[in-house]
Coordinates of C-alpha atoms (C1' of nucleotides) in Angstrom, one line a residue:
Chain A
M1 CA -0.1 -0.3 0.0
P2 CA 1.9 3.3 -2.1
D3 CA 2.3 6.4 0.7
H4 CA 1.4 8.4 -2.3
R5 CA -0.1 8.1 -5.4
R6 CA 2.6 8.6 -8.5
P7 CA 1.8 12.2 -9.8
Y8 CA 1.1 12.5 -13.0
R9 CA 0.4 15.0 -16.3
R10 CA -2.6 14.8 -18.4
E11 CA -1.0 14.6 -21.9
T12 CA -2.8 15.4 -25.3
E13 CA -3.6 11.6 -26.8
E14 CA -1.1 12.2 -29.7
R15 CA 1.9 13.1 -27.5
R16 CA 0.7 10.0 -25.4
R17 CA 0.7 8.0 -28.2
E18 CA 3.6 8.9 -30.0
D19 CA 5.2 8.5 -26.5
L20 CA 3.6 4.7 -26.5
I21 CA 4.7 3.9 -29.6
A22 CA 8.6 4.7 -29.9
A23 CA 8.6 3.2 -26.1
A24 CA 8.0 0.3 -28.2
L25 CA 10.2 1.0 -30.3
D26 CA 12.9 1.7 -29.0
L27 CA 12.5 -2.3 -26.6
V28 CA 12.2 -3.9 -29.9
A29 CA 15.2 -2.0 -30.6
E30 CA 17.0 -3.0 -28.1
G31 CA 16.0 -6.3 -26.9
G32 CA 13.4 -7.9 -29.5
L33 CA 10.1 -8.0 -29.4
H34 CA 9.6 -10.1 -26.0
A35 CA 11.4 -6.8 -25.1
A36 CA 8.6 -4.9 -25.1
T37 CA 6.2 -6.3 -23.2
V38 CA 2.9 -4.3 -21.7
R39 CA 5.0 -3.0 -18.6
A40 CA 8.5 -2.0 -20.2
I41 CA 6.9 0.5 -23.1
A42 CA 4.9 1.9 -19.6
D43 CA 8.3 2.7 -17.9
R44 CA 10.0 3.4 -21.3
A45 CA 7.5 6.2 -21.7
G46 CA 7.2 7.0 -18.0
V47 CA 3.4 5.8 -17.6
T48 CA 2.1 3.6 -15.6
P49 CA 0.5 0.4 -17.7
G50 CA -3.3 0.6 -17.7
L51 CA -2.4 3.6 -19.6
I52 CA -1.5 1.7 -22.8
R53 CA -5.0 0.0 -22.9
H54 CA -6.6 3.1 -22.4
Y55 CA -5.1 4.9 -25.8
F56 CA -4.8 0.9 -28.2
T57 CA -6.9 -1.8 -27.5
S58 CA -4.5 -4.4 -27.3
K59 CA -1.0 -4.7 -27.4
E60 CA -1.3 -6.9 -30.1
E61 CA -2.9 -3.5 -31.4
L62 CA 0.1 -0.6 -29.8
T63 CA 2.9 -3.5 -32.7
R64 CA 0.8 -2.6 -35.8
V65 CA 0.3 0.5 -34.7
A66 CA 4.4 0.5 -33.9
Y67 CA 5.4 -1.0 -37.5
R68 CA 3.6 1.6 -39.3
R69 CA 5.2 4.2 -37.8
L70 CA 9.0 1.8 -38.2
M71 CA 7.9 2.0 -42.4
Q72 CA 6.8 5.9 -42.1
R73 CA 9.5 6.5 -40.9
M74 CA 11.9 4.2 -44.1
T75 CA 9.8 5.4 -46.4
S76 CA 10.3 9.4 -45.4
D77 CA 14.5 8.0 -44.7
S78 CA 14.8 6.7 -48.3
A79 CA 12.3 10.6 -49.9
A80 CA 14.3 12.6 -48.5
V81 CA 17.4 12.0 -50.2
L82 CA 16.4 14.0 -52.7
L83 CA 15.1 16.8 -51.7
D84 CA 18.4 18.0 -51.8
A85 CA 20.0 15.9 -54.1
P86 CA 21.5 17.0 -57.3
D87 CA 19.1 18.1 -60.3
D88 CA 22.0 15.6 -62.9
P89 CA 19.4 12.1 -63.2
V90 CA 22.8 10.6 -63.2
A91 CA 24.6 12.2 -60.2
R92 CA 21.0 12.0 -58.3
L93 CA 20.8 8.3 -59.2
A94 CA 24.4 7.9 -57.1
S95 CA 22.8 9.4 -54.5
F96 CA 20.1 7.7 -54.2
V97 CA 21.4 5.0 -54.1
A98 CA 24.7 5.5 -51.7
A99 CA 21.8 6.6 -49.6
S100 CA 20.1 3.8 -49.5
V101 CA 23.0 1.7 -48.0
S102 CA 24.3 4.2 -45.5
A103 CA 23.2 6.0 -42.1
P104 CA 19.8 6.7 -41.4
V105 CA 18.6 4.5 -43.9
A106 CA 20.9 1.3 -43.4
D107 CA 21.7 0.9 -40.2
P108 CA 21.3 -2.0 -37.6
V109 CA 18.6 -1.0 -35.8
A110 CA 16.7 0.0 -39.0
L111 CA 17.3 -3.7 -39.7
G112 CA 17.3 -5.3 -36.0
L113 CA 13.5 -4.1 -36.3
W114 CA 12.5 -5.0 -39.8
A115 CA 13.6 -8.7 -38.7
A116 CA 11.8 -7.8 -35.6
F117 CA 8.2 -7.3 -36.9
L118 CA 8.5 -10.2 -39.9
H119 CA 6.9 -12.8 -38.4
D120 CA 4.0 -10.8 -37.8
V121 CA 4.0 -9.0 -41.2
R122 CA 3.5 -12.0 -42.8
R123 CA 0.8 -13.8 -40.3
D124 CA -0.8 -10.5 -40.5
A125 CA -2.4 -8.9 -43.4
S126 CA -2.9 -5.3 -42.8
M127 CA 1.1 -5.0 -41.4
R128 CA 1.5 -7.2 -44.9
A129 CA 0.1 -4.3 -46.7
V130 CA 2.2 -1.6 -45.0
H131 CA 5.0 -3.6 -46.4
T132 CA 4.1 -4.2 -49.5
A133 CA 3.4 -0.2 -49.6
M134 CA 6.9 0.5 -48.2
Y135 CA 8.9 -1.7 -50.7
L136 CA 6.7 -1.0 -54.1
D137 CA 7.6 3.0 -52.8
F138 CA 10.6 2.5 -52.4
R139 CA 11.2 0.6 -55.6
D140 CA 9.0 3.4 -57.3
M141 CA 10.9 5.8 -56.0
L142 CA 14.1 4.0 -58.1
Q143 CA 12.5 3.8 -61.2
G144 CA 11.7 6.9 -61.9
L145 CA 15.2 7.8 -61.1
I146 CA 16.0 5.4 -63.9
A147 CA 13.2 6.6 -66.4
A148 CA 14.7 9.5 -65.4
L149 CA 18.7 8.3 -67.2
P150 CA 19.4 10.2 -70.6
R151 CA 19.0 6.9 -72.3
V152 CA 16.0 5.1 -74.2
A153 CA 14.6 2.0 -72.2
S154 CA 11.0 -0.1 -72.1
D155 CA 8.7 0.3 -69.4
A156 CA 9.8 -4.1 -69.5
Q157 CA 13.6 -2.9 -69.0
L158 CA 12.2 -0.1 -66.5
R159 CA 11.2 -2.9 -64.1
T160 CA 13.4 -5.7 -64.5
E161 CA 16.1 -3.1 -64.2
A162 CA 14.6 -0.6 -61.1
I163 CA 14.0 -4.4 -59.1
A164 CA 17.9 -5.7 -59.1
C165 CA 19.2 -2.5 -58.3
N166 CA 16.2 -2.6 -55.9
G167 CA 17.8 -5.9 -55.4
V168 CA 21.7 -4.9 -54.6
I169 CA 20.7 -2.1 -52.5
D170 CA 18.7 -4.5 -49.7
G171 CA 21.3 -6.7 -50.1
L172 CA 23.7 -4.3 -49.4
W173 CA 21.9 -2.9 -46.8
M174 CA 20.9 -6.1 -45.1
E175 CA 25.4 -7.4 -44.7
G176 CA 26.2 -4.4 -44.3
S177 CA 24.3 -3.7 -41.3
I178 CA 24.7 -7.3 -40.0
L179 CA 28.6 -7.6 -40.4
A180 CA 30.2 -3.9 -41.0
E181 CA 32.9 -5.0 -39.3
A182 CA 33.2 -7.4 -42.9
F183 CA 33.4 -4.1 -44.9
A184 CA 35.9 -1.3 -45.9
V185 CA 34.7 2.7 -44.7
G186 CA 32.8 3.5 -47.8
E187 CA 33.0 0.2 -49.3
I188 CA 29.5 -0.9 -49.6
I189 CA 28.4 2.5 -50.9
A190 CA 31.4 1.8 -53.4
I191 CA 29.9 -0.9 -54.6
A192 CA 26.3 -0.2 -54.6
L193 CA 27.2 2.4 -56.9
S194 CA 29.3 0.4 -59.4
A195 CA 26.8 -3.1 -59.2
T196 CA 24.0 -0.6 -59.9
G197 CA 26.1 1.2 -62.7
S198 CA 26.9 -2.4 -64.2
I199 CA 23.4 -3.4 -63.9
L200 CA 22.2 0.1 -65.5
N201 CA 25.0 0.7 -67.8
V202 CA 25.4 4.1 -66.6
D203 CA 28.8 5.0 -64.7
L204 CA 27.6 7.0 -61.1
T205 CA 30.3 6.2 -59.4
S206 CA 32.3 9.0 -61.6
A207 CA 28.9 10.7 -60.6
Y208 CA 28.8 10.9 -57.2
K209 CA 30.0 13.5 -55.4
P210 CA 29.5 12.5 -51.0
D211 CA 27.7 15.4 -49.1
R212 CA 29.3 18.1 -48.4
N213 CA 27.2 18.9 -44.8
I214 CA 28.4 14.4 -43.8
P215 CA 32.0 14.6 -42.6
Chain B
M1 CA -3.3 -37.0 -9.4
P2 CA -1.9 -39.3 -12.5
D3 CA -3.7 -42.4 -12.9
H4 CA -1.5 -44.0 -14.9
R5 CA 2.9 -42.5 -15.6
R6 CA 2.6 -41.8 -18.9
P7 CA 5.5 -44.7 -21.3
Y8 CA 8.0 -43.8 -23.2
R9 CA 11.2 -45.3 -24.9
R10 CA 14.7 -44.7 -24.3
E11 CA 15.6 -43.4 -27.3
T12 CA 19.9 -42.0 -28.1
E13 CA 21.1 -39.2 -27.3
E14 CA 21.3 -37.7 -30.9
R15 CA 18.0 -38.7 -31.9
R16 CA 16.3 -37.3 -28.8
R17 CA 18.7 -34.0 -29.4
E18 CA 17.6 -33.5 -33.7
D19 CA 14.3 -34.1 -32.2
L20 CA 14.0 -31.5 -30.2
I21 CA 16.7 -29.4 -33.1
A22 CA 13.5 -30.1 -35.4
A23 CA 10.6 -28.8 -33.4
A24 CA 11.9 -25.8 -31.4
L25 CA 13.1 -25.2 -35.8
D26 CA 9.8 -26.3 -36.8
L27 CA 7.8 -23.6 -34.3
V28 CA 10.3 -21.0 -34.0
A29 CA 9.3 -21.4 -38.2
E30 CA 5.8 -21.6 -37.2
G31 CA 5.0 -18.5 -34.9
G32 CA 8.0 -16.8 -34.0
L33 CA 10.4 -17.6 -31.0
H34 CA 7.9 -16.8 -28.7
A35 CA 6.0 -18.8 -30.5
A36 CA 9.1 -21.6 -28.8
T37 CA 8.4 -22.8 -25.3
V38 CA 10.3 -25.3 -23.2
R39 CA 6.1 -26.7 -23.0
A40 CA 5.5 -26.1 -26.6
I41 CA 8.9 -28.0 -28.0
A42 CA 8.4 -31.1 -25.8
D43 CA 5.3 -30.8 -26.7
R44 CA 5.9 -31.0 -30.7
A45 CA 9.1 -33.7 -30.0
G46 CA 6.7 -35.6 -28.6
V47 CA 8.6 -35.8 -24.7
T48 CA 7.4 -34.2 -21.9
P49 CA 9.2 -30.4 -20.7
G50 CA 11.8 -30.8 -18.0
L51 CA 13.5 -33.7 -20.4
I52 CA 14.6 -30.6 -23.0
R53 CA 17.3 -29.7 -19.3
H54 CA 18.3 -33.0 -19.7
Y55 CA 19.8 -32.6 -22.8
F56 CA 20.0 -28.9 -22.7
T57 CA 21.7 -26.8 -19.8
S58 CA 19.4 -24.3 -20.6
K59 CA 16.2 -23.0 -23.3
E60 CA 19.5 -20.4 -23.9
E61 CA 21.8 -23.5 -25.6
L62 CA 18.9 -25.3 -27.4
T63 CA 18.3 -22.1 -28.9
R64 CA 21.7 -21.2 -29.6
V65 CA 22.1 -25.2 -31.4
A66 CA 18.9 -24.4 -33.5
Y67 CA 20.7 -22.1 -35.0
R68 CA 23.3 -23.5 -36.0
R69 CA 22.0 -25.9 -37.6
L70 CA 19.0 -23.6 -39.2
M71 CA 22.9 -22.7 -41.0
Q72 CA 24.1 -25.8 -41.6
R73 CA 21.1 -26.7 -43.7
M74 CA 21.4 -23.1 -45.5
T75 CA 24.7 -24.3 -46.2
S76 CA 24.6 -27.8 -47.6
D77 CA 21.3 -27.0 -49.7
S78 CA 23.2 -24.0 -51.4
A79 CA 26.5 -26.2 -51.4
A80 CA 24.4 -29.3 -52.9
V81 CA 23.6 -27.4 -56.2
L82 CA 27.4 -27.5 -57.3
L83 CA 27.3 -31.3 -56.9
D84 CA 25.4 -31.7 -60.1
A85 CA 25.6 -28.6 -61.9
P86 CA 27.3 -28.5 -65.4
D87 CA 31.1 -28.1 -65.5
D88 CA 31.3 -25.0 -67.9
P89 CA 32.3 -22.1 -65.7
V90 CA 29.4 -19.4 -66.9
A91 CA 26.7 -22.8 -67.1
R92 CA 28.1 -22.7 -64.0
L93 CA 28.1 -20.4 -62.5
A94 CA 24.4 -19.2 -64.4
S95 CA 23.0 -22.8 -61.8
F96 CA 24.3 -21.0 -58.3
V97 CA 22.9 -18.1 -58.7
A98 CA 19.2 -19.2 -60.6
A99 CA 19.1 -21.8 -58.1
S100 CA 20.3 -18.8 -55.2
V101 CA 17.3 -17.9 -55.5
S102 CA 15.0 -20.6 -55.7
A103 CA 13.9 -23.1 -53.6
P104 CA 14.8 -24.8 -51.1
V105 CA 17.4 -21.9 -50.4
A106 CA 15.5 -19.1 -51.3
D107 CA 11.3 -20.0 -49.0
P108 CA 9.3 -17.6 -46.5
V109 CA 9.9 -19.8 -43.7
A110 CA 13.6 -19.9 -44.2
L111 CA 13.8 -16.3 -44.6
G112 CA 10.9 -15.8 -41.4
L113 CA 14.2 -18.5 -39.2
W114 CA 16.9 -16.2 -40.5
A115 CA 14.7 -12.9 -39.2
A116 CA 13.3 -14.7 -35.9
F117 CA 17.1 -15.6 -34.6
L118 CA 18.4 -12.3 -36.6
H119 CA 18.2 -10.4 -32.7
D120 CA 19.8 -13.0 -31.2
V121 CA 22.6 -12.8 -33.3
R122 CA 23.7 -9.5 -33.1
R123 CA 23.6 -10.0 -29.4
D124 CA 24.9 -13.7 -28.8
A125 CA 28.7 -13.1 -29.5
S126 CA 29.1 -17.2 -30.7
M127 CA 26.1 -17.1 -32.8
R128 CA 27.5 -13.9 -34.6
A129 CA 30.5 -15.8 -35.4
V130 CA 28.2 -18.5 -36.2
H131 CA 26.3 -16.4 -38.8
T132 CA 30.1 -14.7 -40.1
A133 CA 31.2 -18.0 -41.2
M134 CA 28.5 -19.0 -42.4
Y135 CA 27.9 -15.4 -45.2
L136 CA 31.9 -16.0 -46.1
D137 CA 31.6 -19.3 -46.6
F138 CA 28.5 -18.5 -49.0
R139 CA 30.2 -15.7 -50.6
D140 CA 34.5 -17.9 -50.6
M141 CA 31.9 -19.4 -52.7
L142 CA 29.8 -17.6 -55.4
Q143 CA 33.6 -15.5 -55.0
G144 CA 35.5 -18.5 -56.5
L145 CA 33.2 -20.0 -59.4
I146 CA 32.8 -16.3 -60.6
A147 CA 37.1 -16.4 -60.6
A148 CA 36.3 -19.4 -62.5
L149 CA 35.3 -17.4 -65.4
P150 CA 37.5 -17.5 -69.2
R151 CA 38.2 -13.5 -67.8
V152 CA 41.0 -12.2 -65.8
A153 CA 40.5 -10.3 -63.0
S154 CA 42.1 -8.7 -60.4
D155 CA 41.8 -10.6 -56.2
A156 CA 40.2 -7.1 -55.7
Q157 CA 38.0 -7.0 -58.4
L158 CA 37.3 -10.7 -57.3
R159 CA 36.4 -9.8 -54.0
T160 CA 34.5 -6.7 -54.6
E161 CA 32.3 -8.6 -57.3
A162 CA 30.9 -11.2 -55.7
I163 CA 30.4 -9.2 -52.2
A164 CA 28.1 -7.3 -55.5
C165 CA 26.8 -10.4 -56.7
N166 CA 26.1 -11.4 -53.1
G167 CA 23.9 -8.2 -52.5
V168 CA 21.4 -9.2 -55.7
I169 CA 21.2 -12.9 -54.7
D170 CA 20.7 -11.3 -51.1
G171 CA 18.6 -8.4 -52.1
L172 CA 15.8 -10.7 -53.5
W173 CA 15.7 -14.0 -51.8
M174 CA 14.6 -11.8 -49.5
E175 CA 11.5 -9.8 -52.0
G176 CA 11.6 -12.7 -53.5
S177 CA 10.3 -14.9 -50.3
I178 CA 8.0 -12.3 -48.9
L179 CA 6.3 -11.1 -51.0
A180 CA 6.3 -14.1 -53.6
E181 CA 2.6 -13.1 -55.2
A182 CA 4.7 -9.7 -56.0
F183 CA 6.4 -11.4 -59.4
A184 CA 6.1 -13.9 -61.6
V185 CA 7.2 -17.5 -62.4
G186 CA 10.8 -16.8 -63.3
E187 CA 10.9 -13.5 -63.2
I188 CA 13.1 -13.6 -59.7
I189 CA 15.1 -16.1 -61.6
A190 CA 15.6 -14.0 -64.6
I191 CA 16.1 -10.3 -62.9
A192 CA 19.0 -11.9 -60.3
L193 CA 21.0 -14.3 -63.8
S194 CA 20.6 -10.6 -65.5
A195 CA 22.1 -8.1 -62.9
T196 CA 24.9 -10.6 -62.2
G197 CA 25.8 -11.0 -65.7
S198 CA 25.2 -7.0 -66.5
I199 CA 27.9 -6.9 -63.2
L200 CA 31.0 -9.3 -63.9
N201 CA 29.4 -9.0 -68.3
V202 CA 28.6 -12.1 -68.6
D203 CA 26.3 -13.2 -70.1
L204 CA 24.8 -15.7 -68.0
T205 CA 21.1 -15.6 -69.1
S206 CA 21.7 -17.8 -72.4
A207 CA 24.1 -20.0 -70.2
Y208 CA 20.8 -20.7 -68.0
K209 CA 19.5 -24.6 -68.5
P210 CA 17.0 -25.4 -66.7
D211 CA 18.2 -29.2 -63.8
R212 CA 15.9 -31.4 -65.5
N213 CA 14.6 -32.3 -62.7
I214 CA 13.1 -29.9 -61.5
P215 CA 9.5 -28.8 -63.0
Chain C
dT1 C1' 15.0 -62.8 -12.2
dT2 C1' 17.3 -59.1 -9.6
dT3 C1' 20.0 -55.2 -9.5
dC4 C1' 21.4 -51.6 -11.5
dT5 C1' 22.0 -46.9 -13.8
dT6 C1' 19.8 -43.5 -16.0
dG7 C1' 16.4 -42.0 -18.9
dT8 C1' 12.1 -39.8 -18.1
dT9 C1' 7.7 -38.4 -16.0
dA10 C1' 5.8 -36.3 -12.6
dT11 C1' 4.7 -31.7 -10.2
dA12 C1' 6.4 -27.3 -8.0
dC13 C1' 7.2 -22.5 -7.8
dG14 C1' 8.5 -17.7 -8.6
dG15 C1' 8.4 -14.3 -11.7
dC16 C1' 6.6 -12.1 -15.2
dT17 C1' 2.5 -12.1 -19.1
dG18 C1' -1.3 -9.3 -21.1
dT19 C1' -6.3 -8.1 -19.5
dG20 C1' -10.1 -6.7 -16.5
dT21 C1' -12.0 -3.2 -13.6
dA22 C1' -12.6 -0.1 -9.2
dA23 C1' -10.3 4.3 -7.4
dT24 C1' -7.7 9.1 -7.3
dT25 C1' -6.8 13.4 -8.9
dC26 C1' -6.0 16.9 -12.4
dG27 C1' -7.2 20.4 -14.8
dT28 C1' -11.3 22.3 -17.3
dT29 C1' -16.4 23.8 -16.9
dT30 C1' -19.5 26.1 -14.4
Chain D
dA1 C1' -14.9 27.2 -5.2
dA2 C1' -17.3 23.8 -6.1
dA3 C1' -18.3 19.9 -9.2
dC4 C1' -17.6 17.6 -13.4
dG5 C1' -15.7 14.7 -16.7
dA6 C1' -11.8 11.7 -17.7
dA7 C1' -6.5 10.6 -18.0
dT8 C1' -4.4 8.6 -15.2
dT9 C1' -2.6 4.8 -11.0
dA10 C1' -3.9 1.0 -9.0
dC11 C1' -4.6 -3.7 -8.2
dA12 C1' -6.7 -8.2 -8.9
dC13 C1' -7.0 -12.5 -11.6
dA14 C1' -5.6 -16.2 -15.1
dG15 C1' -2.7 -18.1 -17.2
dC16 C1' 1.7 -19.0 -18.8
dC17 C1' 7.3 -19.1 -18.6
dG18 C1' 12.4 -21.3 -17.8
dT19 C1' 14.0 -23.4 -14.0
dA20 C1' 14.7 -27.0 -9.9
dT21 C1' 14.0 -30.7 -7.4
dA22 C1' 12.1 -35.8 -7.0
dA23 C1' 9.3 -39.8 -8.4
dC24 C1' 9.3 -42.9 -11.4
dA25 C1' 10.1 -47.0 -14.8
dA26 C1' 13.1 -49.2 -18.8
dG27 C1' 16.7 -51.4 -20.4
dA28 C1' 21.0 -52.9 -20.2
dA29 C1' 23.9 -56.2 -16.5
dA30 C1' 24.4 -59.9 -13.0

DNA sequence: TTTCTTGTTATACGGCTGTGTAATTCGTTT
DNA sequence: AAACGAATTACACAGCCGTATAACAAGAAA
């Protein structure tokens, strides 16, 4: 029996939901899905466990929402690169490819989160829909950049090339994130540029100018 | 109070360990890591929960062993392809690449298992070592096939090309496993051959002859 | 047949899980 | 200042988790 009840401040619904989602993602990233228990999430968000069921009908719903938020973040991280990318189509594609295999798009935490949710994604239809949309969004971005190259290419060829380049990016994203120590600094970027360049028959390597903002 | 004790047969240590490992992998594949509880594993293997701690010092050890077994299976599945692959270096590489993005190497269950263990792999040093070894084994196989091509290439170039081709394969392996319905039959194989062919500047597509044993 | 080893089952335990519900207190409205 | 609504806390509950330990029985050895 507590001497005094824990004092608290009322917050907006959006703020509380955001905090709970962030706490859940943090915990999943640190300790896997099973570490994100109702009590741990509440603790991390600075509230008591009961509050979670006041904002989410079940823990499963919180999980779904958190996954959706993660995918949104990954997609917007990718799209953000294009905001201050060069105008030249070749350099623009090169910059996008390089960013996609570098932080913050590619990092061990993001991969860990992605993997942790994978099983639920396969089982839950709504989560699978989120995943599919995010994958196709990314691939469409890539295909748009490829289509802008100064070449002639059929639609079918563009699709094939986009899938292939996406494959390279995803594969290197994965390997670079898990086995970062197995590669030299910049090696993944160089390989990504060279490989996608080969696939598209365009010299991306010499078109790539590292972002001056990032040391 | 049970009327009678459950009857049982004694088995060899190897048999029991194998059964428990297989049961654990089955359950992880079906329901994620959290579905592989001590009780569920024992039930699936046809024994009682206590027996697990007779053969494994902890559930964590069973997990590590199961992961090691999974990696062994994936590696040997990959290597098996080379046993009845063509002798011609180009056709040989093409057959290896195609097999690596097809069943049984690439399938949703394998990807799900791989993802389920990923977090533990990042945290546990011995599991990480297993993963690294498996990755390098696969890449070395690939690099060996690339080196056998009728071309001249430096060691550094071979390494770069192997990493790039491995990236393509891994990426397509991932996407094809999760989003199988988003691709036409054989499309992933065709793209994998075309992309790796471009990277290596070799025509793998026309060198590829589908295995007659597989319809 | 009887003994002995040990593979196997049975059971207990503390701790943690997600959920349901009642009590409280914050901040606003009257 | 008093009342009110609802955000938040507090607590209870059944169930499952991994682990520990003791009782049993299967099959080999004698």
